[in-house]
PDB file of C-alpha atoms in Angstrom:
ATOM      1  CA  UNK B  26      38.747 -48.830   8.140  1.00 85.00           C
ATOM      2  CA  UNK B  27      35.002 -48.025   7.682  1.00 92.00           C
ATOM      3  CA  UNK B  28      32.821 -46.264  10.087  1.00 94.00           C
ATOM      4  CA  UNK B  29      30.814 -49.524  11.133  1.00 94.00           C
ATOM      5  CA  UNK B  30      34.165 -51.573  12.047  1.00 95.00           C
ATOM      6  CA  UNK B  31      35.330 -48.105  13.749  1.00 96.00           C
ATOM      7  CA  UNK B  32      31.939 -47.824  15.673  1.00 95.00           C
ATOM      8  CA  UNK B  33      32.370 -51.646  16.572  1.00 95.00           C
ATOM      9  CA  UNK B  34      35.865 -51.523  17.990  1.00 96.00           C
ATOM     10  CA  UNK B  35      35.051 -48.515  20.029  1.00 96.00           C
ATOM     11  CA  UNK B  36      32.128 -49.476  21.360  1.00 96.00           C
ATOM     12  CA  UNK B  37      33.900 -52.799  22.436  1.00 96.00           C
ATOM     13  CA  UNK B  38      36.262 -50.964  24.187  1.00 96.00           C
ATOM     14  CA  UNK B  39      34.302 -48.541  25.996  1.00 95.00           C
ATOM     15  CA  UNK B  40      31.731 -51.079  26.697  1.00 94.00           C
ATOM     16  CA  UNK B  41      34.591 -52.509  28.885  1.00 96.00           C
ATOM     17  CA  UNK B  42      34.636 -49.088  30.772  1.00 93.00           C
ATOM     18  CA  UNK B  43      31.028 -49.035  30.964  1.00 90.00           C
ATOM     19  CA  UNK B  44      30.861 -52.243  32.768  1.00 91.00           C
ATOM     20  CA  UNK B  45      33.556 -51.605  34.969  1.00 93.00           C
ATOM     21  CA  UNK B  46      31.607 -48.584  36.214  1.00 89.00           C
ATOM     22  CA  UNK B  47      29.408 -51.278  38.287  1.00 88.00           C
ATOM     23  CA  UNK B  48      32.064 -51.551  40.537  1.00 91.00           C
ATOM     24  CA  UNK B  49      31.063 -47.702  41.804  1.00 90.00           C
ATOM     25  CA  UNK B  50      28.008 -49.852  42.963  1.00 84.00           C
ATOM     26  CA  UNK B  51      28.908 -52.363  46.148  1.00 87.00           C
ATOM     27  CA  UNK B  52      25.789 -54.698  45.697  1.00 83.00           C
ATOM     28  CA  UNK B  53      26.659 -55.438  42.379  1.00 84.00           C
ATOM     29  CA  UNK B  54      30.226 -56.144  42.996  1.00 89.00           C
ATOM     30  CA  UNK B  55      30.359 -59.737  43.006  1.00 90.00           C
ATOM     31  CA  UNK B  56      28.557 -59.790  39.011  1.00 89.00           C
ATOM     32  CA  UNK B  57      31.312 -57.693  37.758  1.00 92.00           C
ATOM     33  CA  UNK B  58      32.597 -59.921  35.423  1.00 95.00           C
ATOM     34  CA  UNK B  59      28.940 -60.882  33.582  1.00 92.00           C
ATOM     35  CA  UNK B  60      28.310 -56.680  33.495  1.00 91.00           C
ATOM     36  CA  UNK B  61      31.655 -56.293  32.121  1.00 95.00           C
ATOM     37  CA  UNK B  62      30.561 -58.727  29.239  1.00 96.00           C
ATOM     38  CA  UNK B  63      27.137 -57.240  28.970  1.00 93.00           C
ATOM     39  CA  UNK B  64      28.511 -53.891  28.506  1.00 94.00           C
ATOM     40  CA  UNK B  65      30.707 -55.230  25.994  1.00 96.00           C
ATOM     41  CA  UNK B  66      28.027 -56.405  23.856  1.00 96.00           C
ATOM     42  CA  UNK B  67      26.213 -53.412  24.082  1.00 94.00           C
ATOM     43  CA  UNK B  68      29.019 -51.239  23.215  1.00 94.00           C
ATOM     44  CA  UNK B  69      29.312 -53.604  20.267  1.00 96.00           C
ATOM     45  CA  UNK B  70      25.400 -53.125  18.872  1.00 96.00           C
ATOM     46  CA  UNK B  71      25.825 -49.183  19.969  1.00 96.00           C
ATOM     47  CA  UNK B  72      29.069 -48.867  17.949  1.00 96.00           C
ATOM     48  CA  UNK B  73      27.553 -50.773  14.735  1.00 97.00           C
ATOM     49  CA  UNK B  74      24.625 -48.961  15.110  1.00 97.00           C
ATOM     50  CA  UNK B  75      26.286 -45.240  15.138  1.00 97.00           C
ATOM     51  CA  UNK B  76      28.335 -46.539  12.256  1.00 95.00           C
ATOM     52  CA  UNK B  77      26.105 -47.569   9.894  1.00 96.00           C
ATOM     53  CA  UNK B  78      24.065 -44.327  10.754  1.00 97.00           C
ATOM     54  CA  UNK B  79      27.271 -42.254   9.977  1.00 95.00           C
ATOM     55  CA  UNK B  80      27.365 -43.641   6.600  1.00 92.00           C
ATOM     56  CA  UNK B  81      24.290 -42.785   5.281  1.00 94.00           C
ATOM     57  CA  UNK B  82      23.460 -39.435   7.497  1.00 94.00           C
ATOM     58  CA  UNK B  83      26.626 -36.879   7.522  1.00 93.00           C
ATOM     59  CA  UNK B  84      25.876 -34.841  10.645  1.00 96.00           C
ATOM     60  CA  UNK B  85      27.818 -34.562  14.133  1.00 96.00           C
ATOM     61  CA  UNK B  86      25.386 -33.361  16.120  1.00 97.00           C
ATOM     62  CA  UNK B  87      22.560 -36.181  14.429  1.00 97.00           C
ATOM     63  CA  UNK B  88      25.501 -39.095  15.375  1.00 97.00           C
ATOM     64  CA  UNK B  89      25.869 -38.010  19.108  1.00 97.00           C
ATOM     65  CA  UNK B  90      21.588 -37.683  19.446  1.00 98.00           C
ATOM     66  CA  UNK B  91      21.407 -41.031  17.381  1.00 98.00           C
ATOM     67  CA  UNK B  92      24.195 -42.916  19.360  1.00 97.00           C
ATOM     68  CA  UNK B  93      22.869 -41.371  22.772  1.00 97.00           C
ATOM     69  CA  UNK B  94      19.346 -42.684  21.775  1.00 97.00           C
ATOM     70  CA  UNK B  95      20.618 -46.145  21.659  1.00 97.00           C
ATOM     71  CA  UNK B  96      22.996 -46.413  24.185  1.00 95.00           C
ATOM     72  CA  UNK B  97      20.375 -44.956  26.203  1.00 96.00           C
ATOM     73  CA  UNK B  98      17.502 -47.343  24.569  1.00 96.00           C
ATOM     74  CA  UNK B  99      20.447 -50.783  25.048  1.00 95.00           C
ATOM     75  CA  UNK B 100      20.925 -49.859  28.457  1.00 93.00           C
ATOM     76  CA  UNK B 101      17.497 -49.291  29.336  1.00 95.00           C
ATOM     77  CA  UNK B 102      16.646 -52.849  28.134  1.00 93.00           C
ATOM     78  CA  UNK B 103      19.041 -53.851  30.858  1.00 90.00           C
ATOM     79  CA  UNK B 104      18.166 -51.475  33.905  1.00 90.00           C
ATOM     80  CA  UNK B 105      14.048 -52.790  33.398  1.00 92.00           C
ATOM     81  CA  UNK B 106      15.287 -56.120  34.226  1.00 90.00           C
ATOM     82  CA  UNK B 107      15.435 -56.358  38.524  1.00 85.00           C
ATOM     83  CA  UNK B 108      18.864 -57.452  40.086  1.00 77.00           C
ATOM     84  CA  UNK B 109      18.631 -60.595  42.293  1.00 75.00           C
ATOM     85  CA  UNK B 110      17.019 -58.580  45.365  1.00 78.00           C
ATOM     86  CA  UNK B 111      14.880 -57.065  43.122  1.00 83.00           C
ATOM     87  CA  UNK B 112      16.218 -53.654  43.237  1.00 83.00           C
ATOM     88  CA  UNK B 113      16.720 -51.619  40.030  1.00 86.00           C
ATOM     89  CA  UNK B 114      20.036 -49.450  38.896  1.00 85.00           C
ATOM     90  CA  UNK B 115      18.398 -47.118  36.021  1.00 91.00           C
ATOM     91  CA  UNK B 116      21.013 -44.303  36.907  1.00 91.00           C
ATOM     92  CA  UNK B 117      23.931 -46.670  37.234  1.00 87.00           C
ATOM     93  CA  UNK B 118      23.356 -48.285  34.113  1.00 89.00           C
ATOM     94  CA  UNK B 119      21.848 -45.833  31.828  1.00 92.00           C
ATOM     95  CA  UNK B 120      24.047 -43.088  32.362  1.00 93.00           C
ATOM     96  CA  UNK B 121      27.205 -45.097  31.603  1.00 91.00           C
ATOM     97  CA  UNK B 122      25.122 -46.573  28.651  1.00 92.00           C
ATOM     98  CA  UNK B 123      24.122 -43.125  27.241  1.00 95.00           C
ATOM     99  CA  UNK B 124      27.906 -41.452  27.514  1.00 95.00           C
ATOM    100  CA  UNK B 125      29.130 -44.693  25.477  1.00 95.00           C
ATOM    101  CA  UNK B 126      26.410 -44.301  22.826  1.00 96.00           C
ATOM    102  CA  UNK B 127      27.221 -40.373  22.468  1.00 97.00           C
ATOM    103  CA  UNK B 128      30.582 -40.926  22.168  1.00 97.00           C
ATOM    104  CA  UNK B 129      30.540 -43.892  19.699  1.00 97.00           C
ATOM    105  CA  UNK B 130      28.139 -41.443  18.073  1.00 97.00           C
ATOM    106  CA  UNK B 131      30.806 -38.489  17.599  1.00 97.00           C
ATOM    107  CA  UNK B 132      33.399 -40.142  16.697  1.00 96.00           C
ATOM    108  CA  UNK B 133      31.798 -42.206  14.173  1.00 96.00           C
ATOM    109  CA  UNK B 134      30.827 -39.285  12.087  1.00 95.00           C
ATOM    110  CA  UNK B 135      34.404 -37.242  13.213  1.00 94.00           C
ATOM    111  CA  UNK B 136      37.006 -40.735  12.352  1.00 91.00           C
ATOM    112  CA  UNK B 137      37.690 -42.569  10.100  1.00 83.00           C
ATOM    113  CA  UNK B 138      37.892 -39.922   7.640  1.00 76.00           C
ATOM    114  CA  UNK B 139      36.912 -40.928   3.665  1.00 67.00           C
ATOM    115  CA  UNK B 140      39.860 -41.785   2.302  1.00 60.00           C
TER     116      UNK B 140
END
């Protein structure tokens, strides 16, 4: 399997996790299902994202700063945008967002190993 389809899978999944996070947050609650999909897809661009980089840059510590900067970036895109009272959740949705895209960012460059 190649680092992109390995960043894509695993983002996938833990964008699952990510959005089921949201359910820490009571006002949110009744949206979990479109945040769990959201999440999803951002896992999805985060993972690609670290995987391509892992192909052309061979570096740990660059794939956790690169995949932290665009988890971070993906779920900063989402905090901006108000919630329905017109609150906003930068530290429920970025943190979440950032630990994904430094993850997806390690392991990219760690697995699948060249083979």
């Amino acid at each position: 399997m190649n680092k992109p389809v390995f960043g894509l899978l695993l983002g996938a999944a833990l964008g699952v996790f990510d959005g089921l996070t949201a359910w820490f947050t009571p006002a949110v609650r009744p949206f979990l299902m479109g945040i769990v999909i959201g999440s999803t897809l951002k896992g999805l661009i985060a993972g690609v994202c670290a995987g391509y980089f892992a192909n052309k840059v061979r570096s740990i510590p660059l794939g956790i700063v690169f995949g932290l900067g665009v988890g971070m970036l993906l779920a900063y895109g989402v905090a901006a945008m108000p919630s329905a009272t017109g609150e906003h959740y930068y530290f429920a949705i970025m943190l979440p967002g950032s630990v994904l895209g430094a993850v997806v960012g390690y392991a990219t460059q760690r697995y699948p190993h060249p083979g």
